[in-house]
Short mmCIF file of C-alpha atoms in Angstrom, two decimals:
data_model
loop_
_atom_site.label_atom_id
_atom_site.label_comp_id
_atom_site.label_asym_id
_atom_site.label_seq_id
_atom_site.Cartn_x
_atom_site.Cartn_y
_atom_site.Cartn_z
CA MET A 127 -46.48 -6.38 -25.33
CA GLU A 128 -50.07 -5.25 -24.89
CA ARG A 129 -51.59 -8.59 -23.93
CA ARG A 130 -50.24 -11.84 -22.47
CA LYS A 131 -52.25 -15.08 -22.83
CA PHE A 132 -52.05 -18.14 -20.61
CA ILE A 133 -53.40 -21.69 -20.74
CA GLY A 134 -56.96 -21.43 -19.49
CA VAL A 135 -57.58 -21.96 -15.79
CA PRO A 136 -60.45 -20.94 -13.51
CA LEU A 137 -60.33 -17.15 -13.21
CA ALA A 138 -60.01 -17.10 -9.44
CA MET A 139 -57.04 -19.46 -9.54
CA THR A 140 -53.64 -17.92 -8.64
CA ALA A 141 -50.58 -18.38 -10.86
CA ALA A 142 -49.11 -20.79 -8.30
CA ALA A 143 -52.32 -22.85 -8.30
CA ALA A 144 -52.37 -22.91 -12.09
CA THR A 145 -48.86 -24.28 -12.16
CA ALA A 146 -49.85 -26.94 -9.63
CA ALA A 147 -52.83 -27.94 -11.74
CA LEU A 148 -50.71 -28.39 -14.83
CA THR A 149 -47.99 -30.35 -13.08
CA ALA A 150 -50.65 -32.59 -11.51
CA GLY A 151 -51.38 -34.12 -14.91
CA ALA A 152 -53.93 -31.95 -16.69
CA SER A 153 -53.12 -31.96 -20.40
CA VAL A 154 -52.71 -28.87 -22.55
CA ALA A 155 -55.78 -29.96 -24.50
CA GLN A 156 -57.80 -30.17 -21.30
CA GLN A 157 -56.65 -26.64 -20.37
CA SER A 158 -56.90 -25.15 -23.87
CA SER A 159 -59.06 -22.08 -23.34
CA LEU A 160 -57.08 -18.83 -23.26
CA VAL A 161 -57.50 -16.07 -20.67
CA ASP A 162 -56.09 -12.56 -20.43
CA ALA A 163 -53.15 -12.15 -18.03
CA ARG A 164 -55.01 -9.20 -16.53
CA ASP A 165 -57.67 -11.63 -15.36
CA VAL A 166 -55.24 -14.04 -13.62
CA SER A 167 -54.44 -13.04 -10.07
CA TYR A 168 -50.97 -13.22 -8.52
CA SER A 169 -49.89 -13.29 -4.90
CA PRO A 170 -46.73 -14.53 -3.11
CA SER A 171 -46.87 -18.12 -1.92
CA ASP A 172 -47.25 -17.07 1.70
CA GLY A 173 -50.09 -14.68 0.90
CA SER A 174 -48.29 -11.84 2.62
CA ALA A 175 -48.98 -9.12 0.03
CA THR A 176 -51.90 -7.64 -1.89
CA VAL A 177 -53.19 -9.86 -4.69
CA ARG A 178 -52.78 -8.33 -8.15
CA SER A 179 -52.77 -9.46 -11.77
CA VAL A 180 -50.07 -11.53 -13.47
CA GLN A 181 -49.79 -8.81 -16.14
CA SER A 182 -48.99 -6.22 -13.47
CA LYS A 183 -46.33 -8.50 -12.02
CA LEU A 184 -44.74 -9.24 -15.39
CA ARG A 185 -44.56 -5.57 -16.29
CA GLU A 186 -42.33 -4.87 -13.29
CA GLY A 187 -39.22 -5.80 -15.33
CA LEU A 188 -38.05 -6.02 -18.91
CA SER A 189 -35.41 -8.31 -20.37
CA VAL A 190 -33.19 -7.72 -23.39
CA LYS A 191 -34.89 -10.80 -24.80
CA ASP A 192 -38.14 -8.82 -24.87
CA PHE A 193 -36.40 -6.70 -27.52
CA GLY A 194 -35.14 -9.60 -29.60
CA ALA A 195 -31.76 -10.48 -28.07
CA ILE A 196 -30.63 -14.06 -28.73
CA GLY A 197 -27.72 -14.47 -26.29
CA ASP A 198 -25.99 -17.35 -28.06
CA GLY A 199 -22.63 -15.58 -28.48
CA VAL A 200 -22.97 -15.69 -32.29
CA ALA A 201 -25.96 -13.53 -33.25
CA ASP A 202 -25.44 -9.75 -33.22
CA ASP A 203 -27.57 -8.45 -30.35
CA SER A 204 -26.57 -4.80 -30.82
CA ASN A 205 -30.00 -3.72 -32.08
CA ALA A 206 -31.80 -5.42 -29.21
CA PHE A 207 -29.59 -3.61 -26.69
CA ALA A 208 -30.13 -0.30 -28.48
CA LEU A 209 -33.93 -0.73 -28.38
CA ALA A 210 -33.78 -1.77 -24.73
CA ALA A 211 -31.64 1.27 -23.88
CA ALA A 212 -34.46 3.54 -25.09
CA ALA A 213 -37.06 1.86 -22.85
CA ALA A 214 -37.95 3.12 -19.40
CA GLY A 215 -36.36 1.53 -16.31
CA GLN A 216 -33.57 -0.97 -15.91
CA ILE A 217 -33.27 -3.90 -18.30
CA TYR A 218 -32.48 -7.44 -17.20
CA VAL A 219 -29.78 -9.43 -19.06
CA PRO A 220 -30.46 -13.15 -18.53
CA ALA A 221 -27.70 -15.76 -18.49
CA GLY A 222 -26.15 -16.19 -21.92
CA GLU A 223 -23.51 -14.61 -24.11
CA TYR A 224 -24.43 -11.47 -26.04
CA ALA A 225 -22.37 -10.11 -28.93
CA VAL A 226 -22.63 -6.33 -29.35
CA THR A 227 -20.66 -3.56 -31.03
CA ALA A 228 -20.98 -0.84 -28.34
CA PRO A 229 -20.74 -1.06 -24.56
CA PRO A 230 -24.08 -1.13 -22.71
CA ALA A 231 -24.88 2.02 -20.74
CA LEU A 232 -23.74 1.69 -17.13
CA GLY A 233 -26.69 1.40 -14.76
CA LYS A 234 -29.22 0.69 -17.52
CA PHE A 235 -28.63 -3.06 -17.71
CA TYR A 236 -28.12 -5.67 -14.99
CA GLY A 237 -27.99 -9.42 -14.62
CA PRO A 238 -25.75 -12.48 -15.02
CA GLY A 239 -25.47 -12.38 -18.82
CA ARG A 240 -22.01 -11.98 -20.41
CA VAL A 241 -21.75 -9.18 -22.94
CA LYS A 242 -18.81 -9.05 -25.36
CA ILE A 243 -17.44 -6.60 -27.88
CA GLY A 244 -15.30 -8.85 -30.03
CA SER A 245 -13.35 -10.98 -27.58
CA ALA A 246 -13.41 -8.39 -24.74
CA ARG A 247 -15.95 -8.47 -21.94
CA ALA A 248 -18.17 -5.40 -21.58
CA TYR A 249 -19.50 -4.44 -18.18
CA VAL A 250 -23.04 -5.23 -17.07
CA HIS A 251 -23.71 -4.71 -13.39
CA PRO A 252 -24.81 -8.00 -11.81
CA LEU A 253 -27.42 -6.43 -9.49
CA PRO A 254 -30.41 -4.13 -10.02
CA GLY A 255 -30.45 -0.64 -8.56
CA PRO A 256 -27.77 2.04 -8.42
CA VAL A 257 -24.17 1.16 -9.33
CA ASN A 258 -22.13 1.88 -6.20
CA GLU A 259 -19.16 -0.31 -7.17
CA ILE A 260 -17.79 -2.12 -10.20
CA HIS A 261 -17.58 -5.92 -9.79
CA ALA A 262 -14.20 -6.87 -11.28
CA ASP A 263 -15.08 -10.51 -11.88
CA VAL A 264 -17.57 -9.48 -14.58
CA PHE A 265 -14.53 -8.91 -16.82
CA GLY A 266 -13.73 -12.63 -16.74
CA PHE A 267 -10.83 -13.78 -14.54
CA GLY A 268 -9.05 -17.07 -15.12
CA ALA A 269 -10.30 -20.16 -13.34
CA ASN A 270 -7.36 -20.25 -10.88
CA GLU A 271 -3.96 -18.76 -10.05
CA TYR A 272 -2.28 -20.67 -12.90
CA VAL A 273 -4.21 -18.71 -15.55
CA ASP A 274 -3.13 -15.16 -16.38
CA SER A 275 -5.85 -12.62 -15.57
CA SER A 276 -3.87 -9.42 -16.08
CA ALA A 277 -5.89 -8.31 -19.15
CA ALA A 278 -9.20 -8.80 -17.34
CA LEU A 279 -7.96 -7.00 -14.22
CA GLN A 280 -6.56 -4.14 -16.33
CA ALA A 281 -9.93 -3.76 -18.08
CA ALA A 282 -11.70 -3.66 -14.72
CA VAL A 283 -9.24 -1.08 -13.32
CA ASP A 284 -9.58 1.19 -16.36
CA TYR A 285 -13.37 0.97 -16.39
CA ALA A 286 -13.72 1.85 -12.70
CA ASN A 287 -10.95 4.43 -12.64
CA ASP A 288 -12.22 6.44 -15.62
CA ARG A 289 -15.64 6.65 -13.94
CA ALA A 290 -14.35 7.29 -10.38
CA ILE A 291 -16.42 4.35 -9.08
CA PRO A 292 -14.97 1.92 -6.51
CA LEU A 293 -13.69 -1.39 -7.90
CA GLU A 294 -14.53 -4.51 -5.90
CA LEU A 295 -12.55 -7.74 -6.26
CA PRO A 296 -14.17 -11.14 -5.62
CA ALA A 297 -13.69 -12.17 -1.99
CA GLY A 298 -10.71 -14.41 -1.21
CA ARG A 299 -9.82 -15.02 -4.87
CA ARG A 300 -6.28 -15.67 -6.15
CA ILE A 301 -5.70 -13.62 -9.30
CA ARG A 302 -2.57 -14.21 -11.38
CA VAL A 303 -1.00 -11.34 -13.32
CA ASP A 304 1.72 -11.90 -15.93
CA ALA A 305 1.81 -8.21 -16.88
CA THR A 306 1.82 -5.04 -14.80
CA VAL A 307 -1.64 -3.66 -14.03
CA VAL A 308 -1.47 0.12 -14.40
CA VAL A 309 -3.65 2.52 -12.41
CA LYS A 310 -3.59 5.96 -13.98
CA LEU A 311 -3.31 8.73 -11.39
CA ALA A 312 -4.45 12.30 -12.03
CA ALA A 313 -4.38 13.68 -15.59
CA ALA A 314 -1.96 14.20 -18.46
CA ALA A 315 -3.90 16.99 -20.13
CA VAL A 316 -6.90 19.24 -19.62
CA GLY A 317 -10.07 17.27 -20.33
CA ASP A 318 -8.79 13.92 -19.07
CA PRO A 319 -11.10 12.05 -16.65
CA ALA A 320 -11.01 13.24 -13.02
CA ARG A 321 -9.65 9.93 -11.77
CA ARG A 322 -10.28 8.80 -8.22
CA PHE A 323 -9.26 5.16 -7.84
CA LEU A 324 -10.81 3.14 -5.01
CA LEU A 325 -10.14 -0.59 -4.70
CA LYS A 326 -11.88 -2.96 -2.29
CA GLY A 327 -9.56 -5.95 -2.22
CA ASN A 328 -11.77 -8.26 -0.13
CA ASN A 329 -8.66 -10.24 0.88
CA CYS A 330 -7.88 -11.17 -2.74
CA GLU A 331 -4.34 -12.33 -3.44
CA ILE A 332 -2.52 -11.00 -6.50
CA MET A 333 -0.17 -13.74 -7.70
CA ALA A 334 2.60 -11.75 -9.41
CA ASN A 335 4.60 -13.20 -12.28
CA VAL A 336 5.95 -9.92 -13.60
CA ALA A 337 9.41 -8.47 -14.29
CA GLY A 338 8.32 -5.22 -12.65
CA PRO A 339 5.48 -4.16 -10.38
CA ALA A 340 2.32 -6.22 -10.16
CA LEU A 341 0.40 -2.97 -9.58
CA HIS A 342 1.73 0.39 -10.77
CA LEU A 343 0.07 3.55 -9.47
CA ALA A 344 1.26 5.65 -12.39
CA PRO A 345 1.01 9.46 -12.47
CA GLN A 346 0.03 10.90 -15.84
CA CYS A 347 1.07 14.54 -15.37
CA PRO A 348 4.51 15.26 -16.83
CA VAL A 349 7.06 17.64 -15.36
CA GLY A 350 6.14 21.03 -16.77
CA GLY A 351 2.48 20.05 -17.18
CA VAL A 352 -0.44 22.36 -16.41
CA PRO A 353 -0.43 23.11 -12.66
CA GLY A 354 -3.16 21.20 -10.86
CA LEU A 355 -3.24 18.23 -13.23
CA GLU A 356 -0.98 16.31 -10.85
CA VAL A 357 -3.67 16.25 -8.15
CA GLY A 358 -5.63 13.02 -7.69
CA TYR A 359 -6.54 10.32 -5.20
CA PHE A 360 -6.36 6.57 -4.61
CA GLN A 361 -7.43 4.22 -1.86
CA ILE A 362 -6.60 0.50 -1.72
CA ASP A 363 -7.96 -1.69 1.07
CA ASN A 364 -7.54 -5.30 2.15
CA LEU A 365 -5.36 -6.69 -0.62
CA ARG A 366 -2.63 -9.32 -0.65
CA PHE A 367 0.33 -9.83 -2.99
CA ASN A 368 2.35 -13.00 -3.50
CA GLY A 369 5.67 -12.94 -5.37
CA TYR A 370 6.27 -16.69 -5.43
CA PHE A 371 5.93 -17.12 -9.22
CA ALA A 372 8.09 -14.06 -10.01
CA ASP A 373 10.75 -15.14 -7.53
CA GLN A 374 10.84 -18.71 -8.84
CA SER A 375 11.23 -17.34 -12.38
CA GLY A 376 13.99 -14.96 -11.24
CA LEU A 377 12.23 -11.97 -12.80
CA ALA A 378 14.27 -8.78 -12.37
CA GLY A 379 12.57 -5.72 -10.95
CA ARG A 380 9.73 -7.72 -9.43
CA CYS A 381 7.70 -5.95 -6.75
CA ALA A 382 4.16 -5.75 -5.46
CA ILE A 383 3.40 -2.02 -5.77
CA LYS A 384 5.14 0.90 -7.39
CA ILE A 385 3.92 4.44 -6.72
CA GLY A 386 5.20 7.21 -8.98
CA GLU A 387 7.14 7.41 -12.22
CA VAL A 388 10.32 9.08 -13.43
CA GLY A 389 9.47 12.40 -15.08
CA LYS A 390 5.88 12.42 -13.75
CA LYS A 391 4.09 14.24 -10.91
CA PHE A 392 1.40 13.18 -8.46
CA ALA A 393 0.00 14.71 -5.28
CA GLY A 394 -3.06 13.52 -3.39
CA PHE A 395 -5.71 16.19 -2.88
CA GLN A 396 -5.90 14.58 0.56
CA LYS A 397 -3.88 11.73 2.04
CA CYS A 398 -4.22 8.75 -0.29
CA GLN A 399 -4.67 5.43 1.52
CA LEU A 400 -2.99 2.03 1.36
CA ARG A 401 -4.61 -0.01 4.13
CA ASP A 402 -4.44 -3.63 5.26
CA VAL A 403 -2.08 -4.63 2.45
CA PHE A 404 0.08 -7.75 2.87
CA ALA A 405 2.95 -8.80 0.57
CA LEU A 406 5.27 -11.80 0.76
CA GLY A 407 7.52 -13.94 -1.38
CA PHE A 408 9.14 -11.25 -3.56
CA LYS A 409 12.61 -11.40 -1.95
CA ALA A 410 13.30 -8.02 -3.57
CA PRO A 411 12.20 -4.45 -2.79
CA THR A 412 8.45 -4.96 -2.58
CA ILE A 413 6.84 -1.51 -2.28
CA LYS A 414 8.59 1.26 -4.24
CA LEU A 415 8.07 5.01 -4.31
CA THR A 416 9.77 7.15 -6.92
CA GLY A 417 9.05 10.02 -9.32
CA ALA A 418 9.59 13.71 -9.95
CA LEU A 419 6.80 14.42 -7.44
CA THR A 420 5.12 11.82 -5.25
CA ARG A 421 3.37 13.05 -2.11
CA MET A 422 0.44 12.70 0.27
CA VAL A 423 0.11 8.95 0.92
CA ASN A 424 -0.84 7.16 4.14
CA PHE A 425 0.19 3.52 4.71
CA ASP A 426 -1.87 1.86 7.44
CA ARG A 427 -1.27 -1.73 8.60
CA VAL A 428 0.91 -2.58 5.60
CA VAL A 429 2.98 -5.76 6.03
CA VAL A 430 5.96 -6.67 3.82
CA ASN A 431 7.58 -9.95 4.81
CA ASP A 432 10.82 -10.34 2.93
CA GLY A 433 11.52 -7.51 0.50
CA GLY A 434 11.04 -4.20 2.20
CA LEU A 435 10.04 -0.64 1.42
CA GLU A 436 12.10 1.50 -0.98
CA ILE A 437 11.76 5.29 -1.29
CA VAL A 438 14.31 6.45 -3.87
CA THR A 439 14.73 9.54 -6.03
CA SER A 440 17.66 10.72 -8.12
CA GLU A 441 15.86 13.13 -10.47
CA ASN A 442 17.05 16.71 -10.37
CA GLY A 443 14.57 18.87 -8.47
CA SER A 444 12.41 15.91 -7.45
CA PHE A 445 10.37 15.64 -4.25
CA ILE A 446 8.92 12.63 -2.42
CA GLY A 447 7.24 13.25 0.88
CA ASP A 448 4.25 13.80 3.14
CA LEU A 449 4.10 10.06 3.81
CA ASP A 450 2.76 8.34 6.94
CA PHE A 451 3.39 4.72 7.94
CA ASN A 452 1.13 3.60 10.79
CA ASN A 453 1.37 0.19 12.50
CA CYS A 454 3.25 -1.36 9.59
CA GLN A 455 5.73 -4.25 9.47
CA PHE A 456 8.73 -4.50 7.17
CA GLY A 457 11.13 -7.39 6.73
CA GLY A 458 14.15 -7.72 4.50
CA THR A 459 17.75 -8.81 4.02
CA VAL A 460 21.17 -7.19 3.89
CA ALA A 461 20.78 -6.82 0.11
CA ASN A 462 17.19 -5.58 0.41
CA PRO A 463 16.83 -3.68 3.70
CA PRO A 464 13.39 -3.61 5.28
CA ILE A 465 13.34 0.19 4.79
CA LYS A 466 15.54 2.10 2.34
CA ILE A 467 15.28 5.88 1.87
CA GLU A 468 17.70 7.32 -0.70
CA SER A 469 18.05 10.77 -2.26
CA ALA A 470 20.81 11.23 -4.85
CA ALA A 471 20.31 13.92 -7.51
CA ALA A 472 23.40 14.97 -9.44
CA GLY A 473 22.17 18.46 -10.43
CA ALA A 474 19.39 20.39 -8.65
CA ASN A 475 18.68 18.94 -5.24
CA SER A 476 16.37 15.96 -4.91
CA GLU A 477 14.48 15.86 -1.62
CA ILE A 478 12.72 13.27 0.52
CA ARG A 479 10.92 15.11 3.28
CA GLY A 480 8.07 14.66 5.71
CA VAL A 481 8.14 10.88 6.24
CA ARG A 482 6.66 9.65 9.51
CA PHE A 483 6.68 6.14 10.97
CA TYR A 484 4.39 5.40 13.93
CA GLY A 485 4.26 2.15 15.88
CA SER A 486 5.87 0.11 13.13
CA VAL A 487 8.07 -2.99 13.39
CA VAL A 488 11.21 -3.75 11.37
CA TYR A 489 12.51 -7.32 11.11
CA GLY A 490 15.97 -8.03 9.80
CA PRO A 491 18.93 -5.83 8.90
CA GLY A 492 17.32 -2.55 9.68
CA THR A 493 16.72 0.76 8.02
CA LEU A 494 18.98 2.69 5.65
CA LEU A 495 18.83 6.46 5.12
CA TYR A 496 21.30 7.34 2.38
CA ALA A 497 21.77 10.85 0.99
CA HIS A 498 24.59 11.42 -1.49
CA ARG A 499 25.57 13.66 -4.39
CA LYS A 500 23.06 16.53 -3.98
CA GLY A 501 20.36 14.57 -2.24
CA ARG A 502 18.47 15.96 0.75
CA ILE A 503 16.60 14.03 3.43
CA GLY A 504 14.72 15.74 6.24
CA ASP A 505 11.73 15.92 8.55
CA ILE A 506 11.91 12.17 9.14
CA TRP A 507 10.16 10.84 12.25
CA PHE A 508 10.55 7.35 13.73
CA ASN A 509 8.04 7.21 16.59
CA SER A 510 7.67 4.14 18.84
CA MET A 511 9.44 1.93 16.32
CA GLN A 512 10.68 -1.57 17.04
CA TRP A 513 13.75 -3.04 15.33
CA GLU A 514 14.21 -6.80 15.82
CA GLY A 515 17.46 -8.32 14.61
CA ASN A 516 17.65 -11.87 15.91
CA SER A 517 19.81 -14.11 13.69
CA ASN A 518 21.09 -11.16 11.66
CA PRO A 519 24.56 -11.49 10.14
CA VAL A 520 27.51 -9.75 11.77
CA GLY A 521 27.65 -6.11 10.73
CA ALA A 522 23.90 -5.71 10.15
CA HIS A 523 22.70 -2.48 11.78
CA ALA A 524 19.22 -1.57 12.99
CA LEU A 525 19.31 2.06 11.76
CA TRP A 526 22.07 3.24 9.44
CA ILE A 527 22.26 6.86 8.29
CA VAL A 528 24.94 7.67 5.69
CA LEU A 529 25.72 11.03 4.08
CA ASP A 530 28.27 11.69 1.36
CA ASN A 531 29.32 14.25 -1.26
CA GLU A 532 27.19 17.42 -1.00
CA ALA A 533 24.18 15.81 0.65
CA ASP A 534 22.13 17.41 3.39
CA LEU A 535 20.35 15.76 6.32
CA PHE A 536 18.09 17.79 8.60
CA GLN A 537 15.54 17.27 11.34
CA VAL A 538 15.55 13.53 11.91
CA PHE A 539 13.76 12.52 15.12
CA ILE A 540 13.97 9.00 16.57
CA ASN A 541 11.57 8.84 19.50
CA ASP A 542 11.03 5.91 21.89
CA PRO A 543 12.43 3.12 19.71
CA TYR A 544 13.08 -0.40 20.96
CA VAL A 545 16.09 -2.17 19.40
CA VAL A 546 16.94 -5.77 20.22
CA GLY A 547 19.26 -8.53 19.08
CA PHE A 548 21.65 -7.06 16.50
CA ASN A 549 25.13 -8.23 15.53
CA GLY A 550 25.97 -4.74 14.28
CA ASN A 551 25.39 -1.28 15.70
CA ALA A 552 21.92 -0.43 16.90
CA MET A 553 22.36 3.02 15.34
CA LEU A 554 25.25 3.98 13.06
CA PHE A 555 25.31 7.58 11.82
CA GLU A 556 28.09 8.49 9.36
CA ARG A 557 29.00 11.59 7.35
CA PHE A 558 31.61 11.90 4.60
CA GLY A 559 32.70 14.51 2.06
CA SER A 560 31.14 17.96 2.43
CA ALA A 561 27.73 16.67 3.51
CA THR A 562 25.95 18.51 6.32
CA VAL A 563 23.89 17.43 9.31
CA LYS A 564 21.37 19.60 11.17
CA ALA A 565 19.21 18.65 14.16
CA VAL A 566 19.23 14.88 14.67
CA SER A 567 17.76 13.55 17.90
CA VAL A 568 17.57 10.10 19.51
CA ARG A 569 15.22 10.27 22.49
CA GLY A 570 13.92 7.55 24.80
CA ALA A 571 15.62 4.64 23.03
CA LYS A 572 15.57 1.21 24.67
CA ILE A 573 18.54 -0.76 23.29
CA ASN A 574 18.97 -4.40 24.27
CA GLU A 575 21.35 -7.17 23.18
CA ILE A 576 24.07 -5.73 20.94
CA MET A 577 25.94 -8.98 20.75
CA THR A 578 29.20 -8.47 18.82
CA ALA A 579 32.17 -6.82 20.53
CA GLN A 580 33.21 -4.36 17.82
CA TYR A 581 29.72 -2.85 17.50
CA ARG A 582 28.01 -0.41 19.87
CA PRO A 583 24.49 0.71 20.61
CA ILE A 584 25.07 4.19 19.12
CA VAL A 585 27.98 5.35 16.93
CA LEU A 586 28.48 8.87 15.51
CA THR A 587 31.22 9.19 12.88
CA GLN A 588 31.81 12.78 11.75
CA PHE A 589 28.13 13.26 12.47
CA ASP A 590 27.44 16.70 13.94
CA ASN A 591 24.53 18.42 15.68
CA THR A 592 23.09 15.32 17.32
CA SER A 593 21.35 14.78 20.67
CA ILE A 594 21.10 11.46 22.53
CA LEU A 595 18.62 11.87 25.38
CA ASP A 596 16.76 9.69 27.90
CA CYS A 597 18.05 6.40 26.48
CA ASP A 598 18.41 3.03 28.25
CA PHE A 599 21.08 0.45 27.39
CA PHE A 600 20.65 -2.99 28.91
CA GLY A 601 20.94 -6.74 28.35
CA GLN A 602 24.07 -8.02 26.63
CA ILE A 603 26.28 -5.12 25.50
CA ALA A 604 29.47 -6.80 24.24
CA ALA A 605 31.31 -3.59 23.20
CA ASP A 606 33.61 -1.32 25.22
CA SER A 607 30.98 1.42 25.50
CA CYS A 608 27.37 2.34 24.79
CA VAL A 609 28.05 5.50 22.78
CA SER A 610 30.98 6.26 20.47
CA VAL A 611 31.64 9.79 19.16
CA TYR A 612 34.36 10.20 16.52
CA ASN A 613 35.26 13.46 14.76
CA ALA A 614 31.82 14.89 15.60
CA ASN A 615 30.88 18.38 16.79
CA ASN A 616 27.98 19.72 18.82
CA VAL A 617 26.85 16.48 20.41
CA ALA A 618 24.76 16.22 23.61
CA ILE A 619 24.39 12.98 25.59
CA SER A 620 22.16 13.43 28.62
CA ARG A 621 19.82 11.64 31.04
CA CYS A 622 20.79 8.20 29.73
CA ARG A 623 21.19 5.01 31.76
CA SER A 624 23.41 2.00 31.12
CA THR A 625 22.71 -1.20 33.09
CA PRO A 626 23.97 -4.10 30.96
CA ASN A 627 24.21 -7.69 32.17
CA ALA A 628 27.94 -7.13 32.61
CA ALA A 629 29.47 -3.70 33.11
CA THR A 630 31.08 -2.18 30.03
CA PRO A 631 34.57 -0.62 30.38
CA TYR A 632 33.13 2.83 29.57
CA PHE A 633 29.79 4.50 29.10
CA ALA A 634 31.06 6.65 26.20
CA GLU A 635 34.11 7.05 23.98
CA VAL A 636 34.98 10.47 22.53
CA SER A 637 37.84 10.48 20.02
CA GLY A 638 39.37 12.00 16.90
CA SER A 639 38.80 15.72 16.47
CA SER A 640 35.43 15.75 18.24
CA ASN A 641 34.57 19.14 19.74
CA ARG A 642 31.81 20.63 21.89
CA VAL A 643 30.57 17.34 23.30
CA LEU A 644 28.39 17.37 26.42
CA LEU A 645 27.86 14.35 28.71
CA ALA A 646 25.63 15.27 31.63
CA ASN A 647 23.20 13.67 34.08
CA ASN A 648 23.83 10.09 32.93
CA ILE A 649 23.98 6.93 35.05
CA ALA A 650 26.17 4.00 34.01
CA ASP A 651 27.59 0.73 35.28
CA THR A 652 31.19 0.72 34.03
CA ARG A 653 34.28 -1.15 35.17
CA THR A 654 37.06 1.22 34.03
CA ASP A 655 35.85 4.81 33.77
CA PHE A 656 32.80 6.77 32.76
CA VAL A 657 34.29 8.26 29.58
CA ALA A 658 37.28 7.34 27.44
CA ASN A 659 38.22 10.80 26.16
CA THR A 660 41.11 11.05 23.71
CA THR A 661 40.05 14.16 21.80
CA SER A 662 41.70 17.56 22.09
CA GLY A 663 38.40 19.35 21.59
CA VAL A 664 36.05 20.64 24.26
CA VAL A 665 34.27 17.88 26.15
CA VAL A 666 32.07 18.76 29.14
CA ILE A 667 31.45 15.89 31.59
CA ASP A 668 29.12 16.91 34.40
CA ASN A 669 26.84 15.43 37.04
CA ASN A 670 27.11 11.80 35.90
CA ILE A 671 26.87 8.79 38.20
CA ASN A 672 29.19 5.85 37.70
CA PHE A 673 28.60 2.71 39.76
#
């Protein structure tokens, strides 16, 4: 617009003064002479800036209504948005509902107006300036947690993910999902978007009512796809999940997050991040990792109350690994252990390798490592872990490692754990079939309160090539010994100390066909003998102190 006319006022009067004059009672007729907007001065109410013309001030911003938009939700405003898109600068979209046939250009438009293509919300950034994040609530969430918002959240995820722009959820909001929200990872074919998904949760709570994952981080690259397409990245911060609705509905397969997919590959180009994530109420495995290839993920301060973590692969030739869990907490039940790691391919070996836990806490019936058929598990580190088992049922173990068939376990290191209050074994390691064990070490364990007589702090059953070093056994130890070795070869038990509330009959029991067992430099309070040795194999007992 070349010229803007106003109700006549004295030329020296500011816009604020003109408004005051009109509201004071002067009629339109009394103020009927027109003046050019260039001749009306404007200054902020506090007079803090240079005085300039009203026309100059008005020309600072354009609105879609300057180009003919109606904004009533009925009229077609497509032409107005097209004209506005060709103008210089950003265009303001005032409150209203605008029907269009093509999505507005990202970064060109801003404001509180709602833009729709049919019944679907199109994205208009709410703030002027550069678009550094996508505001998910623009896509129109339900009013509360009783209204399904999965379609709106899916639209927000797709929009942000395809543009590699962070997605920001509204702070503290409860968002219900009745269908799985899928985050596409990496690419299926050459030419697909270079996806890099970043989610700022802002302490939002996803209220899951899904027979499956609430959020699925889904690789797109198939087995046999073009090398390199499996590489991508994701980062999720400060997000909560609640499985109450799904649990009350008894929905099978419910979980908070699933990473990976059968027959698909994904690898982070650097460690992907899951940080400050909290999940409760699922009463089923809550965070699941699977897939033909799933690797390079860091879990930092992740808390799962009552469903646990599940890392499982049974695909031939599959690999899951390069995973870090820092300062996490996992809770579960006998049916759904707090941590379950299982490898079980029937053909070419499946492998779970390079999984590290640091400073994490496990509540409930412990951790299960299970390799069977042709599964392989290795390079597993439990560093400064705490297993708490108060009120667990009888027979619930803190850490249970089981091998069967042709499975292979190698390089498992359990360093400085604290185990307290179990009615099963603190650590039960078992091997069956033709499975093999290489290089397992328990070092610096503090084991307290193993409360049921038939269970021991550490039990090795046909479990070879294992070291038990620098461990302390104390509190209530109800069993006959602290360490039991049955049908196991190449076992070293050294520099350990046993000082329970009441002396155990023995420090260690060695039985069956065990062979090449070393017990040296240990200190124990026993009431019968240091070792109950009934094996015919070689057992070396040297430099121990029994008091």
